[in-house]
Amino acid sequence: MFGAAMLLGIAPALFFMFLVVRNYTYPRVEQPFFSDPTFFMLFVVGLVAGSILFFALTAFKLATNIIYMALMAAIEMMAILVVMNLKRFRGVSDSVFYGYALGLGMASGLSTGFCFTMASIVESIDVSIVTLLVISVSLTLILGACGTNVGEGIARNLPMQYVLQGLLPLVAFHMVFTVVLHGGDWGGEIVYYVCQALMLVLSAVYFYYNMYVRLPGVVRDVLKMQGIKRDDIPTRK
């Protein structure tokens, strides 16, 4: 069961990683917009951080309360900020992508834990593979997008402004997620499935907005700040 939970936790992150960054690295562009080794290193760091955060949540039983889960969103954003706030990442366009990698890794660690726990414990409603997939995909989308917010703040040397920008949708997501974690105990079956759909829609819309609508312009702006002009930046969708 844990192996299946790991697959559910990590596979969506790898899929969305490929979907977004393929347009910004070789062979789509001759000169990649970031370093692949650093990107994957930060993904692993995020995976470890997400696992630690999940164990903290379960050890202190914080996932049973909406307020604690909202605070968890702030902790996740600050954890990404602490890692990204190194001197080597400040003021460079690469940081936008490194924030994305860190968010995806954190989502993988959290998703693995949540999927395993819900499949093992929740008894009020039979938890299907679809429910677990919704949890994993939603966490991947929202944390990947919010990690990009932090990376953008580091790249622009305005970290707290962009942390707050990503924090609002992440808090809203976690409040809905808390209802899903209770497996129908709060509001019954209808509320349970409505909240799953709401999680998925909220995270997908924010991900699309950040990674497809805004990202090309963000990369162009940060490169311009560095005095770099490139003609191979993907166009926004």
Coordinates of N, CA and C in Angstrom, one line a residue:
M1 N 0.8 -1.2 0.0 CA 0.0 0.0 0.0 C 0.9 1.3 0.0
F2 N 2.0 1.2 0.8 CA 2.8 2.4 0.8 C 3.5 2.6 -0.6
G3 N 3.8 1.5 -1.3 CA 4.4 1.7 -2.6 C 3.4 2.3 -3.5
A4 N 2.2 1.9 -3.4 CA 1.1 2.6 -4.3 C 1.0 4.0 -3.9
A5 N 1.0 4.3 -2.6 CA 0.9 5.7 -2.2 C 2.1 6.6 -2.7
M6 N 3.3 6.0 -2.7 CA 4.4 6.7 -3.3 C 4.3 7.0 -4.8
L7 N 3.7 6.0 -5.5 CA 3.5 6.2 -6.9 C 2.5 7.3 -7.1
L8 N 1.4 7.3 -6.4 CA 0.4 8.3 -6.5 C 0.9 9.7 -6.1
G9 N 1.8 9.7 -5.1 CA 2.4 11.0 -4.6 C 3.4 11.6 -5.6
I10 N 4.2 10.8 -6.2 CA 5.3 11.3 -7.0 C 5.0 11.4 -8.5
A11 N 4.2 10.5 -9.0 CA 3.9 10.4 -10.5 C 3.3 11.8 -11.0
P12 N 2.3 12.3 -10.3 CA 1.8 13.6 -10.8 C 2.8 14.7 -10.9
A13 N 3.7 14.8 -9.9 CA 4.7 15.8 -9.8 C 5.7 15.6 -11.0
L14 N 6.1 14.4 -11.3 CA 7.0 14.2 -12.5 C 6.3 14.5 -13.8
F15 N 5.0 14.2 -13.9 CA 4.2 14.6 -15.1 C 4.1 16.1 -15.3
F16 N 3.8 16.8 -14.3 CA 3.6 18.3 -14.4 C 5.0 19.0 -14.5
M17 N 6.0 18.3 -14.0 CA 7.3 18.8 -14.1 C 7.7 18.8 -15.6
F18 N 7.5 17.7 -16.2 CA 7.8 17.5 -17.7 C 7.0 18.4 -18.5
L19 N 5.7 18.6 -18.2 CA 4.8 19.3 -19.0 C 5.2 20.8 -19.1
V20 N 5.7 21.4 -18.0 CA 6.0 22.8 -17.9 C 7.4 23.1 -18.4
V21 N 8.4 22.4 -17.8 CA 9.8 22.8 -18.0 C 10.4 22.3 -19.3
R22 N 9.7 21.4 -20.0 CA 10.2 21.0 -21.3 C 10.3 22.1 -22.3
N23 N 9.5 23.2 -22.1 CA 9.6 24.3 -23.0 C 10.7 25.3 -22.7
Y24 N 11.4 25.0 -21.6 CA 12.4 26.0 -21.1 C 13.8 25.3 -21.0
T25 N 13.9 24.1 -21.5 CA 15.2 23.4 -21.4 C 15.5 22.7 -22.7
Y26 N 16.7 22.1 -22.9 CA 17.1 21.4 -24.0 C 16.2 20.1 -24.2
P27 N 15.7 19.7 -25.4 CA 16.1 20.2 -26.7 C 15.2 21.4 -27.3
R28 N 14.2 21.8 -26.5 CA 13.3 22.8 -27.0 C 14.0 24.2 -27.2
V29 N 15.0 24.4 -26.3 CA 15.8 25.6 -26.5 C 17.3 25.2 -26.4
E30 N 18.2 25.8 -27.1 CA 19.6 25.5 -27.1 C 20.2 25.8 -25.8
Q31 N 19.9 26.9 -25.2 CA 20.4 27.3 -23.9 C 19.3 27.2 -22.8
P32 N 19.3 26.2 -21.9 CA 18.3 26.1 -20.9 C 18.2 27.3 -20.0
F33 N 17.0 27.5 -19.5 CA 16.7 28.7 -18.7 C 17.1 28.4 -17.2
F34 N 17.5 27.2 -16.9 CA 17.9 26.8 -15.5 C 18.9 25.6 -15.6
S35 N 19.5 25.3 -14.5 CA 20.4 24.2 -14.4 C 19.6 22.9 -14.0
D36 N 19.6 21.9 -14.8 CA 18.9 20.6 -14.5 C 19.3 20.0 -13.2
P37 N 20.7 19.9 -12.9 CA 21.0 19.3 -11.6 C 20.5 20.0 -10.4
T38 N 20.6 21.4 -10.5 CA 20.0 22.2 -9.3 C 18.5 22.0 -9.2
F39 N 17.8 21.9 -10.4 CA 16.4 21.7 -10.4 C 16.0 20.4 -9.7
F40 N 16.7 19.4 -10.0 CA 16.3 18.1 -9.4 C 16.8 18.0 -8.0
M41 N 17.9 18.7 -7.6 CA 18.3 18.7 -6.2 C 17.3 19.4 -5.4
L42 N 16.7 20.5 -5.9 CA 15.7 21.1 -5.1 C 14.4 20.3 -5.1
F43 N 14.1 19.6 -6.1 CA 12.9 18.7 -6.0 C 13.1 17.7 -4.9
V44 N 14.3 17.1 -4.7 CA 14.6 16.1 -3.7 C 14.5 16.8 -2.3
V45 N 15.0 18.0 -2.2 CA 14.9 18.8 -0.9 C 13.5 19.0 -0.6
G46 N 12.6 19.4 -1.6 CA 11.2 19.6 -1.3 C 10.5 18.3 -0.9
L47 N 10.9 17.2 -1.5 CA 10.4 15.9 -1.1 C 10.6 15.5 0.4
V48 N 11.9 15.8 0.8 CA 12.2 15.6 2.2 C 11.4 16.5 3.1
A49 N 11.4 17.8 2.7 CA 10.6 18.8 3.5 C 9.2 18.5 3.6
G50 N 8.6 18.0 2.5 CA 7.2 17.6 2.5 C 6.9 16.4 3.4
S51 N 7.8 15.5 3.4 CA 7.7 14.3 4.3 C 7.8 14.7 5.8
I52 N 8.7 15.6 6.1 CA 8.8 16.1 7.5 C 7.6 16.9 7.9
L53 N 7.0 17.7 7.0 CA 5.8 18.4 7.4 C 4.6 17.5 7.6
F54 N 4.6 16.4 6.8 CA 3.5 15.5 7.0 C 3.6 14.8 8.3
F55 N 4.8 14.4 8.7 CA 5.0 13.7 10.0 C 4.6 14.6 11.1
A56 N 5.0 15.9 11.0 CA 4.6 16.9 12.0 C 3.1 17.0 12.1
L57 N 2.4 17.1 11.0 CA 1.0 17.2 11.0 C 0.3 16.0 11.7
T58 N 0.8 14.8 11.4 CA 0.2 13.6 12.0 C 0.6 13.4 13.5
A59 N 1.8 13.8 13.8 CA 2.3 13.6 15.2 C 1.5 14.5 16.1
F60 N 1.2 15.7 15.7 CA 0.5 16.7 16.5 C -1.0 16.7 16.2
K61 N -1.5 15.8 15.3 CA -2.9 15.8 14.9 C -3.5 17.1 14.5
L62 N -2.7 17.8 13.7 CA -3.1 19.2 13.3 C -4.0 19.1 12.1
A63 N -4.1 18.0 11.4 CA -4.9 17.9 10.2 C -6.4 17.8 10.5
T64 N -6.7 17.8 11.8 CA -8.1 17.7 12.2 C -8.8 19.0 12.4
N65 N -8.1 20.1 12.2 CA -8.6 21.4 12.5 C -8.4 22.4 11.3
I66 N -9.4 23.1 10.8 CA -9.3 24.0 9.7 C -8.2 25.1 9.9
I67 N -8.2 25.6 11.2 CA -7.3 26.7 11.5 C -5.9 26.2 11.4
Y68 N -5.6 25.0 11.9 CA -4.2 24.5 11.9 C -3.8 24.2 10.4
M69 N -4.8 23.8 9.6 CA -4.4 23.5 8.2 C -4.1 24.8 7.5
A70 N -4.8 25.9 7.8 CA -4.6 27.2 7.2 C -3.2 27.6 7.6
L71 N -2.8 27.4 8.9 CA -1.5 27.8 9.3 C -0.4 26.9 8.7
M72 N -0.8 25.7 8.3 CA 0.1 24.8 7.6 C 0.5 25.4 6.3
A73 N -0.5 26.0 5.6 CA -0.2 26.7 4.3 C 0.9 27.7 4.5
A74 N 0.8 28.5 5.6 CA 1.9 29.5 5.8 C 3.2 28.8 6.1
I75 N 3.2 27.7 6.8 CA 4.5 27.0 7.1 C 5.1 26.5 5.8
E76 N 4.3 26.0 4.9 CA 4.8 25.4 3.7 C 5.4 26.6 2.8
M77 N 4.8 27.7 2.8 CA 5.3 28.8 2.0 C 6.6 29.3 2.6
M78 N 6.7 29.4 4.0 CA 7.9 29.8 4.6 C 9.0 28.8 4.5
A79 N 8.7 27.6 4.5 CA 9.7 26.5 4.3 C 10.3 26.7 2.9
I80 N 9.5 26.9 1.8 CA 10.0 27.2 0.5 C 10.9 28.4 0.5
L81 N 10.4 29.5 1.2 CA 11.2 30.7 1.2 C 12.5 30.5 1.9
V82 N 12.6 29.8 3.0 CA 13.8 29.6 3.7 C 14.9 28.9 2.8
V83 N 14.4 27.9 2.0 CA 15.4 27.2 1.1 C 15.8 28.1 0.0
M84 N 14.8 28.9 -0.6 CA 15.1 29.7 -1.8 C 15.8 31.0 -1.5
N85 N 15.9 31.4 -0.2 CA 16.4 32.7 0.1 C 18.0 32.6 0.3
L86 N 18.6 31.7 -0.4 CA 20.1 31.6 -0.4 C 20.6 32.7 -1.4
K87 N 21.8 33.2 -1.1 CA 22.3 34.2 -2.0 C 22.4 33.9 -3.4
R88 N 22.7 32.6 -3.7 CA 22.9 32.1 -5.1 C 21.6 32.2 -5.9
F89 N 20.5 32.2 -5.2 CA 19.2 32.3 -6.0 C 18.6 33.7 -6.1
R90 N 19.2 34.6 -5.4 CA 18.5 36.0 -5.4 C 18.8 36.7 -6.7
G91 N 17.8 37.3 -7.3 CA 18.0 38.2 -8.5 C 18.3 37.5 -9.8
V92 N 18.1 36.1 -9.8 CA 18.3 35.4 -11.1 C 17.0 34.7 -11.6
S93 N 16.8 34.7 -12.9 CA 15.6 34.1 -13.4 C 15.4 32.7 -13.2
D94 N 16.6 31.9 -13.0 CA 16.5 30.5 -12.7 C 15.6 30.2 -11.5
S95 N 15.6 31.1 -10.5 CA 14.9 30.9 -9.3 C 13.4 30.6 -9.4
V96 N 12.8 31.2 -10.5 CA 11.4 30.9 -10.8 C 11.2 29.4 -10.9
F97 N 12.1 28.8 -11.7 CA 12.0 27.3 -11.9 C 12.4 26.5 -10.7
Y98 N 13.3 27.0 -9.9 CA 13.7 26.3 -8.7 C 12.6 26.3 -7.7
G99 N 11.9 27.4 -7.6 CA 10.7 27.4 -6.7 C 9.7 26.4 -7.1
Y100 N 9.5 26.3 -8.4 CA 8.6 25.3 -8.9 C 9.0 23.9 -8.6
A101 N 10.3 23.6 -8.7 CA 10.8 22.2 -8.3 C 10.6 22.0 -6.9
L102 N 10.9 23.0 -6.0 CA 10.7 22.8 -4.6 C 9.3 22.5 -4.2
G103 N 8.4 23.3 -4.9 CA 6.9 23.1 -4.6 C 6.5 21.7 -5.0
L104 N 6.9 21.2 -6.2 CA 6.6 19.9 -6.6 C 7.1 18.8 -5.7
G105 N 8.3 19.0 -5.2 CA 8.9 18.0 -4.3 C 8.1 18.0 -3.0
M106 N 7.8 19.1 -2.5 CA 7.0 19.2 -1.2 C 5.6 18.5 -1.4
A107 N 5.0 18.8 -2.5 CA 3.7 18.2 -2.8 C 3.8 16.6 -2.9
S108 N 4.9 16.1 -3.4 CA 5.1 14.7 -3.5 C 5.2 14.1 -2.1
G109 N 6.0 14.7 -1.2 CA 6.1 14.2 0.2 C 4.8 14.2 0.9
L110 N 4.1 15.3 0.8 CA 2.8 15.4 1.5 C 1.8 14.5 0.9
S111 N 1.7 14.4 -0.5 CA 0.7 13.5 -1.1 C 0.9 12.1 -0.8
T112 N 2.2 11.6 -0.7 CA 2.4 10.2 -0.4 C 1.9 9.9 1.0
G113 N 2.2 10.8 2.0 CA 1.7 10.6 3.3 C 0.2 10.6 3.4
F114 N -0.5 11.6 2.8 CA -1.9 11.7 2.9 C -2.6 10.5 2.2
C115 N -2.1 10.1 1.0 CA -2.7 9.0 0.3 C -2.6 7.7 1.1
F116 N -1.5 7.5 1.7 CA -1.3 6.3 2.5 C -2.2 6.3 3.8
T117 N -2.3 7.5 4.4 CA -3.1 7.6 5.6 C -4.6 7.4 5.3
M118 N -5.0 8.1 4.3 CA -6.5 8.0 4.0 C -6.9 6.6 3.5
A119 N -6.0 5.9 2.8 CA -6.3 4.6 2.4 C -6.3 3.6 3.5
S120 N -5.6 3.9 4.6 CA -5.4 3.0 5.7 C -6.5 3.3 6.8
I121 N -6.9 4.5 7.0 CA -7.6 4.9 8.2 C -9.1 5.3 7.9
V122 N -9.3 6.1 6.9 CA -10.7 6.6 6.7 C -11.7 5.4 6.4
E123 N -12.7 5.4 7.2 CA -13.7 4.3 7.1 C -15.1 4.8 6.9
S124 N -15.4 6.1 7.1 CA -16.7 6.7 6.9 C -17.2 6.6 5.5
I125 N -16.3 6.8 4.5 CA -16.6 6.7 3.1 C -15.5 5.9 2.5
D126 N -15.9 4.9 1.6 CA -14.9 4.1 1.0 C -14.0 5.0 0.1
V127 N -12.7 5.1 0.4 CA -11.8 6.0 -0.3 C -11.3 5.3 -1.6
S128 N -11.7 5.8 -2.8 CA -11.4 5.2 -4.0 C -10.0 5.7 -4.5
I129 N -9.5 5.0 -5.5 CA -8.3 5.5 -6.2 C -8.4 6.8 -6.8
V130 N -9.7 7.1 -7.2 CA -9.9 8.5 -7.8 C -9.8 9.6 -6.8
T131 N -10.3 9.3 -5.6 CA -10.1 10.3 -4.5 C -8.7 10.6 -4.2
L132 N -7.9 9.5 -4.1 CA -6.5 9.7 -3.8 C -5.7 10.4 -4.9
L133 N -6.2 10.1 -6.1 CA -5.5 10.8 -7.3 C -5.9 12.3 -7.3
V134 N -7.1 12.6 -6.9 CA -7.5 14.0 -6.8 C -6.7 14.7 -5.8
I135 N -6.5 14.1 -4.6 CA -5.7 14.7 -3.6 C -4.2 15.0 -4.1
S136 N -3.6 13.9 -4.7 CA -2.3 14.1 -5.2 C -2.1 15.1 -6.3
V137 N -3.0 15.1 -7.2 CA -2.9 16.0 -8.4 C -3.1 17.4 -7.9
S138 N -4.1 17.6 -7.0 CA -4.5 18.9 -6.5 C -3.3 19.5 -5.7
L139 N -2.7 18.7 -4.8 CA -1.6 19.2 -4.0 C -0.4 19.6 -5.0
T140 N -0.2 18.7 -6.0 CA 0.9 19.0 -6.9 C 0.7 20.3 -7.6
L141 N -0.5 20.5 -8.1 CA -0.8 21.8 -8.9 C -0.7 23.0 -8.0
I142 N -1.3 23.0 -6.8 CA -1.3 24.2 -6.0 C 0.1 24.5 -5.4
L143 N 0.8 23.5 -5.0 CA 2.1 23.8 -4.4 C 3.2 24.1 -5.4
G144 N 3.0 23.4 -6.6 CA 3.9 23.8 -7.7 C 3.8 25.3 -8.1
A145 N 2.5 25.7 -8.2 CA 2.2 27.1 -8.6 C 2.7 28.1 -7.5
C146 N 2.4 27.7 -6.2 CA 2.8 28.6 -5.1 C 4.3 28.6 -4.9
G147 N 5.0 27.5 -5.2 CA 6.5 27.5 -5.1 C 7.0 28.4 -6.2
T148 N 6.4 28.5 -7.4 CA 6.8 29.4 -8.4 C 6.6 30.9 -8.0
N149 N 5.6 31.1 -7.2 CA 5.4 32.5 -6.6 C 6.6 32.9 -5.8
V150 N 7.0 32.0 -4.9 CA 8.2 32.2 -4.1 C 9.4 32.4 -4.9
G151 N 9.6 31.6 -5.9 CA 10.8 31.7 -6.8 C 10.8 33.0 -7.5
E152 N 9.6 33.5 -7.9 CA 9.5 34.8 -8.6 C 9.9 35.9 -7.6
G153 N 9.4 35.8 -6.4 CA 9.8 36.8 -5.4 C 11.3 36.9 -5.1
I154 N 11.9 35.7 -5.1 CA 13.4 35.7 -4.9 C 14.1 36.3 -6.1
A155 N 13.6 35.9 -7.3 CA 14.2 36.4 -8.5 C 14.1 38.0 -8.7
R156 N 12.9 38.5 -8.2 CA 12.7 39.9 -8.3 C 13.2 40.7 -7.0
N157 N 13.8 40.0 -6.0 CA 14.2 40.5 -4.8 C 13.1 41.2 -4.0
L158 N 11.9 40.6 -4.1 CA 10.7 41.0 -3.4 C 10.0 39.8 -2.8
P159 N 10.7 39.0 -1.9 CA 10.2 37.7 -1.5 C 8.9 37.7 -0.8
M160 N 8.7 38.6 0.2 CA 7.5 38.6 1.0 C 6.3 38.9 0.2
Q161 N 6.4 39.8 -0.7 CA 5.3 40.3 -1.5 C 4.7 39.1 -2.3
Y162 N 5.6 38.2 -2.8 CA 5.1 37.1 -3.6 C 4.8 35.9 -2.8
V163 N 5.4 35.8 -1.6 CA 4.9 34.8 -0.6 C 3.4 35.0 -0.3
L164 N 3.1 36.2 0.0 CA 1.7 36.6 0.3 C 0.8 36.3 -0.9
Q165 N 1.3 36.6 -2.1 CA 0.5 36.4 -3.3 C 0.1 34.9 -3.4
G166 N 1.0 34.0 -3.1 CA 0.8 32.6 -3.2 C 0.0 32.0 -2.0
L167 N 0.2 32.7 -0.9 CA -0.4 32.2 0.4 C -1.9 32.2 0.4
L168 N -2.6 33.2 -0.2 CA -4.0 33.3 -0.2 C -4.7 32.1 -0.9
P169 N -4.4 31.7 -2.1 CA -5.0 30.5 -2.7 C -4.6 29.3 -1.9
L170 N -3.4 29.2 -1.4 CA -3.0 28.0 -0.7 C -3.8 27.8 0.6
V171 N -4.1 28.9 1.3 CA -4.9 28.8 2.6 C -6.3 28.4 2.2
A172 N -6.9 28.9 1.1 CA -8.2 28.5 0.7 C -8.2 27.0 0.3
F173 N -7.2 26.6 -0.3 CA -7.1 25.2 -0.7 C -7.1 24.3 0.5
H174 N -6.2 24.6 1.5 CA -6.1 23.8 2.7 C -7.4 23.8 3.5
M175 N -8.1 24.8 3.5 CA -9.4 24.8 4.3 C -10.4 23.8 3.6
V176 N -10.4 23.8 2.3 CA -11.3 22.8 1.6 C -10.7 21.4 1.8
F177 N -9.4 21.3 1.7 CA -8.8 20.0 1.9 C -9.0 19.4 3.3
T178 N -9.2 20.2 4.3 CA -9.5 19.7 5.6 C -10.8 18.9 5.6
V179 N -11.8 19.4 4.9 CA -13.1 18.7 4.8 C -12.9 17.3 4.2
V180 N -12.1 17.3 3.1 CA -11.9 16.0 2.4 C -11.2 15.0 3.3
L181 N -10.2 15.5 4.1 CA -9.4 14.6 5.0 C -10.3 13.9 6.0
H182 N -11.5 14.6 6.3 CA -12.4 14.0 7.3 C -13.3 12.9 6.7
G183 N -13.2 12.7 5.4 CA -13.8 11.6 4.7 C -15.3 11.6 4.8
G184 N -16.0 12.7 4.8 CA -17.4 12.7 4.9 C -18.0 12.9 6.3
D185 N -17.2 13.0 7.3 CA -17.7 13.2 8.6 C -18.3 14.6 8.8
W186 N -17.7 15.6 8.0 CA -18.2 16.9 8.0 C -19.1 17.2 6.8
G187 N -20.4 17.2 7.0 CA -21.3 17.6 6.0 C -21.9 16.5 5.1
G188 N -21.3 15.3 5.3 CA -21.8 14.1 4.6 C -21.2 13.9 3.2
E189 N -21.7 12.9 2.5 CA -21.1 12.5 1.3 C -21.1 13.6 0.2
I190 N -22.2 14.4 0.1 CA -22.3 15.4 -1.0 C -21.2 16.4 -0.8
V191 N -21.0 16.9 0.4 CA -20.0 17.9 0.7 C -18.6 17.4 0.5
Y192 N -18.4 16.1 0.8 CA -17.1 15.4 0.6 C -16.7 15.5 -0.9
Y193 N -17.6 15.1 -1.8 CA -17.3 15.1 -3.2 C -17.3 16.5 -3.8
V194 N -18.1 17.4 -3.3 CA -18.1 18.8 -3.8 C -16.7 19.4 -3.5
C195 N -16.2 19.1 -2.3 CA -14.9 19.7 -1.8 C -13.8 19.1 -2.6
Q196 N -13.9 17.8 -3.0 CA -12.9 17.2 -3.9 C -12.8 18.0 -5.2
A197 N -14.0 18.2 -5.8 CA -14.1 18.9 -7.1 C -13.6 20.4 -6.9
L198 N -13.9 21.0 -5.8 CA -13.4 22.4 -5.6 C -11.9 22.4 -5.5
M199 N -11.3 21.5 -4.8 CA -9.9 21.4 -4.6 C -9.2 21.3 -6.0
L200 N -9.7 20.4 -6.8 CA -9.2 20.2 -8.2 C -9.3 21.5 -9.0
V201 N -10.5 22.1 -9.0 CA -10.7 23.3 -9.9 C -9.8 24.4 -9.4
L202 N -9.8 24.7 -8.1 CA -9.0 25.8 -7.5 C -7.5 25.6 -7.9
S203 N -7.0 24.4 -7.7 CA -5.6 24.2 -7.9 C -5.2 24.2 -9.4
A204 N -6.1 23.7 -10.3 CA -5.9 23.7 -11.7 C -5.9 25.1 -12.3
V205 N -6.9 25.9 -11.9 CA -7.0 27.3 -12.4 C -5.8 28.1 -12.0
Y206 N -5.3 28.0 -10.7 CA -4.2 28.7 -10.3 C -2.9 28.3 -10.9
F207 N -2.8 27.0 -11.1 CA -1.6 26.4 -11.8 C -1.6 26.9 -13.3
Y208 N -2.7 26.9 -14.0 CA -2.7 27.3 -15.4 C -2.3 28.8 -15.4
Y209 N -2.9 29.6 -14.5 CA -2.6 31.0 -14.5 C -1.2 31.3 -14.3
N210 N -0.6 30.6 -13.3 CA 0.8 30.9 -13.0 C 1.8 30.3 -14.0
M211 N 1.6 29.1 -14.5 CA 2.6 28.4 -15.2 C 2.4 28.6 -16.7
Y212 N 1.3 29.0 -17.2 CA 1.1 29.2 -18.6 C 0.8 30.7 -19.0
V213 N 0.0 31.3 -18.2 CA -0.4 32.7 -18.5 C 0.7 33.7 -18.1
R214 N 1.2 33.5 -16.9 CA 2.2 34.5 -16.3 C 3.6 34.2 -16.6
L215 N 4.0 32.9 -16.5 CA 5.4 32.5 -16.5 C 6.2 33.0 -17.6
P216 N 5.8 33.0 -18.9 CA 6.7 33.6 -19.9 C 7.0 35.1 -19.7
G217 N 6.0 35.9 -19.2 CA 6.2 37.3 -18.9 C 7.1 37.5 -17.8
V218 N 7.0 36.6 -16.7 CA 7.8 36.7 -15.6 C 9.3 36.4 -15.9
V219 N 9.5 35.4 -16.7 CA 10.9 35.1 -17.1 C 11.5 36.2 -17.9
R220 N 10.7 36.8 -18.8 CA 11.2 37.9 -19.7 C 11.5 39.1 -18.8
D221 N 10.7 39.4 -17.8 CA 10.9 40.6 -16.9 C 12.2 40.4 -16.1
V222 N 12.4 39.2 -15.5 CA 13.5 39.0 -14.7 C 14.8 39.0 -15.5
L223 N 14.8 38.4 -16.7 CA 15.9 38.5 -17.6 C 16.3 39.9 -17.9
K224 N 15.2 40.7 -18.2 CA 15.4 42.1 -18.5 C 16.1 42.8 -17.3
M225 N 15.7 42.5 -16.1 CA 16.4 43.0 -14.9 C 17.9 42.7 -14.9
Q226 N 18.2 41.5 -15.4 CA 19.6 41.1 -15.4 C 20.4 41.6 -16.6
G227 N 19.6 42.4 -17.5 CA 20.3 42.9 -18.7 C 20.4 41.8 -19.8
I228 N 19.6 40.8 -19.8 CA 19.6 39.7 -20.7 C 18.4 39.7 -21.6
K229 N 18.6 39.6 -22.9 CA 17.5 39.6 -23.8 C 17.5 38.2 -24.6
R230 N 16.4 37.5 -24.6 CA 16.3 36.3 -25.3 C 15.0 36.2 -26.2
D231 N 15.2 35.6 -27.4 CA 14.1 35.6 -28.3 C 13.4 34.2 -28.3
D232 N 13.8 33.3 -27.5 CA 13.3 32.0 -27.5 C 12.4 31.7 -26.3
I233 N 11.9 32.7 -25.6 CA 11.0 32.5 -24.5 C 9.6 32.1 -25.0
P234 N 9.0 31.0 -24.5 CA 7.7 30.5 -25.0 C 6.7 31.6 -24.8
T235 N 5.7 31.7 -25.7 CA 4.7 32.6 -25.7 C 3.6 32.2 -24.7
R236 N 2.9 33.2 -24.1 CA 1.9 32.8 -23.1 C 0.7 32.2 -23.8
K237 N -0.1 31.4 -23.0 CA -1.3 30.8 -23.6 C -2.6 31.4 -23.0

